[in-house]
Amino acid sequence: MPQATEMMRGALSAIGGVKGLDVPAKKVSGWVTAATRATPVKNLLSGSWLGHQLHPMLTDIPIGAFTSATLLDLFGGDDTAAASRRLVGVGILASAPTAMSGASDWSDTTGEDRRVGLVHGAMNGVATVLQTVSWFARRRGHRGLGAGLSLLAMGLTLGSAYLGGHLSFARGVGVNNTAFQDETTEWTDVAADADLGEGTLNRVDVDDVPVLLVRQRGELRAISAVCSHAGGPLEEGALDENGCVTCPWHGSRFDTADGAVKRGPASVPQPRWDVKVEEGRVLVRSAG
């Protein structure tokens, strides 16, 4: 097992180090960005309405369908031919929204993560093509050929799933960057009220947790200053007339009143902080 683990790590390192992938990755990413430019589209594919990323949830459907079809091919009788063909069809149909949500998430990555993600997507794409050819072969009565193609596709799918797991759990792509911030229940003095101008973005630290202070139409608001999507510094972003701050890294937009996501790729709201002013000093604490 240790040797196999080292081999897999070596493969990941090799893929991540292929700078030649940057050219096609940049081109494909540009296409995806253009296709998801509209806020409703980006929010739908990012899972901003769901509370976490949409892509991981959708992957269960095609992988489950393809796996079930292969199991029927291997262990089922002739009477399962129709069922396995239908399962392959379900997997093919489910692959489209799964790929779209994954591409949307991937388009906001960079460097090694973008290279590994490109290979991840390409492997899934080839696997889906093989499954499609398998479906047509099955429909023409060539179950043996269809089963062989599906088995080959499953090998690619498993390899791609390993890359996806690496991106999520080893590299932290898509992980909520505010999930492990400590909460502060005591009111903490962070700034002088007079120093906070109207419409400005101000970062303060509360027990090493960055907090964004904003005065909007005279009202003080506070949310965590680290973007939940990829850790971008919100104090370096832009504040609009509606009190929403846009992350400078990937364009996620949050309402400073309650931390709600107004535009993806972020899918998790920003933690909100309570604010009050006493004797000219601004005090904050984690919202209950």
Coordinates of C-alpha atoms in Angstrom, one line a residue:
M1 CA 0.0 0.0 0.0
P2 CA 2.7 2.6 0.8
Q3 CA 4.3 1.9 -2.6
A4 CA 0.9 2.4 -4.3
T5 CA 0.3 5.6 -2.4
E6 CA 3.7 6.9 -3.5
M7 CA 2.9 6.1 -7.1
M8 CA -0.4 7.9 -6.9
R9 CA 1.3 10.9 -5.3
G10 CA 3.9 10.9 -8.0
A11 CA 1.3 10.9 -10.7
L12 CA -0.5 13.8 -9.1
S13 CA 2.7 15.7 -8.8
A14 CA 3.5 15.0 -12.4
I15 CA 0.1 16.2 -13.7
G16 CA 0.3 19.3 -11.5
G17 CA 3.7 20.1 -12.9
V18 CA 2.9 20.0 -16.6
K19 CA 2.9 23.7 -17.4
G20 CA 2.0 22.8 -21.0
L21 CA -1.5 22.3 -19.7
D22 CA -1.8 26.0 -18.9
V23 CA -2.5 27.0 -22.5
P24 CA -5.5 24.8 -23.1
A25 CA -6.7 25.3 -19.6
K26 CA -6.7 29.1 -20.0
K27 CA -8.6 28.8 -23.3
V28 CA -11.2 26.4 -21.9
S29 CA -11.5 28.4 -18.7
G30 CA -12.2 31.5 -20.8
W31 CA -15.1 29.7 -22.6
V32 CA -16.5 28.6 -19.3
T33 CA -16.2 32.0 -17.7
A34 CA -18.0 33.6 -20.7
A35 CA -20.8 31.0 -20.5
T36 CA -21.3 31.6 -16.8
R37 CA -21.0 35.3 -16.7
A38 CA -24.7 35.9 -16.0
T39 CA -25.3 35.9 -12.2
P40 CA -28.2 33.5 -12.2
V41 CA -26.2 31.0 -14.2
K42 CA -23.2 31.3 -12.0
N43 CA -25.3 31.0 -8.8
L44 CA -27.1 28.0 -10.1
L45 CA -24.0 26.1 -11.1
S46 CA -22.0 27.1 -8.0
G47 CA -24.6 26.0 -5.5
S48 CA -25.0 29.5 -4.0
W49 CA -28.7 28.7 -3.5
L50 CA -27.9 25.4 -1.9
G51 CA -25.5 26.4 0.8
H52 CA -22.6 24.3 -0.5
Q53 CA -21.2 23.4 -3.9
L54 CA -23.5 21.7 -6.3
H55 CA -21.0 19.6 -8.2
P56 CA -20.1 17.0 -5.5
M57 CA -23.7 16.2 -5.0
L58 CA -24.5 15.7 -8.7
T59 CA -21.5 13.3 -9.2
D60 CA -23.3 10.6 -7.3
I61 CA -26.0 10.2 -10.0
P62 CA -23.9 9.4 -13.1
I63 CA -21.3 7.4 -11.1
G64 CA -24.0 5.4 -9.3
A65 CA -25.9 4.7 -12.6
F66 CA -22.7 3.7 -14.5
T67 CA -21.6 1.5 -11.6
S68 CA -24.9 -0.2 -11.3
A69 CA -25.0 -0.9 -15.0
T70 CA -21.5 -2.5 -14.9
L71 CA -22.5 -4.6 -11.9
L72 CA -25.5 -5.9 -13.9
D73 CA -23.2 -6.6 -16.8
L74 CA -20.8 -8.6 -14.7
F75 CA -23.3 -10.5 -12.4
G76 CA -26.7 -10.2 -14.1
G77 CA -28.3 -12.5 -16.6
D78 CA -29.6 -11.8 -20.1
D79 CA -32.8 -10.5 -18.5
T80 CA -30.9 -7.5 -17.1
A81 CA -29.7 -6.2 -20.5
A82 CA -32.5 -3.6 -20.8
A83 CA -32.0 -2.4 -17.2
S84 CA -28.3 -2.0 -17.7
R85 CA -28.8 0.0 -20.9
R86 CA -31.3 2.3 -19.2
L87 CA -28.9 2.9 -16.3
V88 CA -26.2 3.8 -18.8
G89 CA -28.7 6.2 -20.4
V90 CA -29.5 7.8 -17.0
G91 CA -25.7 8.2 -16.3
I92 CA -25.2 9.9 -19.7
L93 CA -28.0 12.4 -19.1
A94 CA -26.9 13.2 -15.6
S95 CA -23.3 13.8 -16.8
A96 CA -24.3 17.0 -18.5
P97 CA -25.3 19.1 -15.5
T98 CA -22.6 17.4 -13.4
A99 CA -20.0 18.5 -16.0
M100 CA -21.4 22.0 -16.2
S101 CA -21.3 22.6 -12.4
G102 CA -17.8 21.1 -12.2
A103 CA -16.5 23.3 -15.1
S104 CA -17.9 26.4 -13.4
D105 CA -16.1 25.5 -10.2
W106 CA -12.9 24.6 -12.1
S107 CA -12.8 27.9 -14.0
D108 CA -12.0 29.8 -10.8
T109 CA -8.9 27.7 -10.0
T110 CA -5.3 28.4 -10.8
G111 CA -1.9 26.8 -11.1
E112 CA -1.6 23.1 -10.1
D113 CA -5.2 22.9 -9.2
R114 CA -6.3 24.1 -12.7
R115 CA -4.0 21.5 -14.4
V116 CA -5.2 18.6 -12.3
G117 CA -8.8 19.8 -12.8
L118 CA -8.4 19.9 -16.5
V119 CA -7.2 16.3 -16.6
H120 CA -10.0 15.3 -14.2
G121 CA -12.6 16.9 -16.6
A122 CA -11.0 15.4 -19.7
M123 CA -11.0 11.9 -18.2
N124 CA -14.7 12.3 -17.4
G125 CA -15.4 13.6 -20.9
V126 CA -13.7 10.6 -22.5
A127 CA -15.5 8.2 -20.1
T128 CA -18.9 9.8 -21.1
V129 CA -18.1 9.4 -24.8
L130 CA -17.3 5.7 -24.2
Q131 CA -20.5 5.3 -22.2
T132 CA -22.5 6.9 -25.1
V133 CA -21.0 4.5 -27.6
S134 CA -21.7 1.7 -25.2
W135 CA -25.4 2.8 -25.1
F136 CA -25.7 2.7 -28.9
A137 CA -24.0 -0.7 -29.0
R138 CA -26.4 -2.1 -26.4
R139 CA -29.3 -0.7 -28.3
R140 CA -28.2 -2.6 -31.4
G141 CA -28.0 -5.8 -29.3
H142 CA -24.3 -5.9 -28.8
R143 CA -24.3 -6.2 -25.0
G144 CA -20.8 -7.7 -24.8
L145 CA -19.3 -4.8 -26.7
G146 CA -21.3 -2.3 -24.6
A147 CA -20.3 -3.9 -21.4
G148 CA -16.6 -3.8 -22.4
L149 CA -16.8 -0.1 -23.2
S150 CA -18.6 0.6 -20.0
L151 CA -16.0 -1.3 -18.0
L152 CA -13.2 0.7 -19.7
A153 CA -15.2 3.9 -19.0
M154 CA -15.5 3.0 -15.3
G155 CA -11.7 2.7 -15.1
L156 CA -11.4 6.3 -16.3
T157 CA -14.2 7.4 -14.0
L158 CA -12.5 5.9 -11.0
G159 CA -9.2 7.5 -11.9
S160 CA -10.9 10.9 -12.4
A161 CA -12.7 10.5 -9.1
Y162 CA -9.3 10.1 -7.4
L163 CA -8.2 13.4 -8.9
G164 CA -11.4 15.0 -7.8
G165 CA -10.9 13.8 -4.3
H166 CA -7.4 15.1 -4.3
L167 CA -8.6 18.5 -5.3
S168 CA -11.3 18.6 -2.7
F169 CA -9.7 17.0 0.3
A170 CA -5.9 17.4 -0.2
R171 CA -5.9 20.7 -1.9
G172 CA -9.0 22.2 -0.3
V173 CA -10.6 23.4 -3.5
G174 CA -14.2 24.4 -2.7
V175 CA -13.8 24.1 1.0
N176 CA -15.4 26.9 3.1
N177 CA -12.5 29.1 4.2
T178 CA -14.4 30.4 7.2
A179 CA -15.4 27.0 8.6
F180 CA -12.7 26.8 11.2
Q181 CA -12.6 30.4 12.4
D182 CA -13.0 30.8 16.1
E183 CA -16.1 32.5 17.5
T184 CA -15.8 35.3 19.9
T185 CA -18.7 35.7 22.3
E186 CA -17.3 38.6 24.3
W187 CA -17.7 42.2 23.0
T188 CA -14.2 43.2 21.7
D189 CA -13.0 46.7 21.1
V190 CA -11.6 46.9 17.5
A191 CA -11.6 50.5 16.3
A192 CA -12.6 54.1 16.9
D193 CA -16.0 55.0 15.5
A194 CA -14.6 58.2 14.1
D195 CA -12.1 56.3 12.0
L196 CA -14.7 54.4 10.0
G197 CA -15.8 56.5 7.1
E198 CA -19.0 56.0 5.1
G199 CA -18.7 53.4 2.3
T200 CA -15.2 52.3 3.2
L201 CA -13.9 48.7 3.8
N202 CA -12.0 48.3 7.0
R203 CA -10.3 45.2 8.2
V204 CA -9.8 44.5 11.9
D205 CA -8.6 41.4 13.8
V206 CA -10.5 39.7 16.6
D207 CA -8.4 37.0 18.3
D208 CA -6.6 36.5 14.9
V209 CA -9.9 36.3 13.0
P210 CA -10.1 39.0 10.2
V211 CA -13.4 41.0 10.3
L212 CA -14.6 43.4 7.7
L213 CA -16.2 46.6 9.1
V214 CA -18.5 48.7 6.8
R215 CA -20.5 51.8 7.4
Q216 CA -23.4 51.8 5.0
R217 CA -25.8 54.8 5.2
G218 CA -24.7 55.4 8.7
E219 CA -25.2 51.8 9.9
L220 CA -22.2 49.7 11.0
R221 CA -22.0 46.2 9.6
A222 CA -19.5 43.4 10.1
I223 CA -18.8 40.1 8.4
S224 CA -15.7 37.9 8.2
A225 CA -13.1 39.4 6.0
V226 CA -11.8 36.2 4.4
C227 CA -13.9 35.1 1.4
S228 CA -15.6 31.7 2.1
H229 CA -14.9 30.6 -1.4
A230 CA -11.1 30.8 -1.7
G231 CA -9.9 33.0 1.1
G232 CA -9.8 36.3 -0.8
P233 CA -9.3 39.5 1.2
L234 CA -12.7 41.2 1.1
E235 CA -11.3 44.5 2.4
E236 CA -9.5 44.8 -1.0
G237 CA -12.7 44.4 -2.9
A238 CA -15.4 46.8 -4.0
L239 CA -18.5 48.0 -2.1
D240 CA -21.6 48.9 -4.1
E241 CA -24.5 51.2 -3.3
N242 CA -26.6 48.3 -2.0
G243 CA -24.0 47.4 0.7
C244 CA -22.7 44.3 -1.1
V245 CA -18.9 43.6 -1.2
T246 CA -17.3 41.9 -4.2
C247 CA -14.3 39.7 -3.6
P248 CA -11.3 40.8 -5.6
W249 CA -10.2 37.3 -6.5
H250 CA -13.1 35.6 -8.2
G251 CA -16.0 38.0 -8.0
S252 CA -18.1 36.5 -5.3
R253 CA -20.5 39.0 -3.9
F254 CA -21.8 39.2 -0.4
D255 CA -24.4 41.3 1.4
T256 CA -22.6 43.0 4.3
A257 CA -25.9 43.2 6.3
D258 CA -26.2 39.4 6.8
G259 CA -23.3 37.8 4.8
A260 CA -25.7 36.3 2.3
V261 CA -24.2 35.2 -1.1
K262 CA -25.5 37.4 -3.9
R263 CA -23.2 36.0 -6.6
G264 CA -21.0 32.9 -6.9
P265 CA -18.7 31.2 -7.1
A266 CA -19.1 31.3 -3.4
S267 CA -21.8 29.0 -2.1
V268 CA -21.4 29.6 1.7
P269 CA -22.5 32.9 3.3
Q270 CA -20.0 35.0 5.2
P271 CA -20.2 34.7 9.0
R272 CA -21.9 37.8 10.4
W273 CA -20.7 39.7 13.5
D274 CA -22.7 41.8 15.9
V275 CA -21.6 45.5 16.2
K276 CA -22.2 48.2 18.7
V277 CA -20.6 51.6 19.6
E278 CA -19.9 52.6 23.2
E279 CA -18.2 55.9 24.1
G280 CA -16.8 56.4 20.6
R281 CA -15.4 52.8 20.4
V282 CA -16.6 50.1 18.0
L283 CA -17.1 46.7 19.6
V284 CA -17.8 43.4 17.8
R285 CA -18.6 39.8 18.7
S286 CA -19.7 36.7 16.8
A287 CA -23.4 36.8 15.9
G288 CA -25.5 34.4 17.9

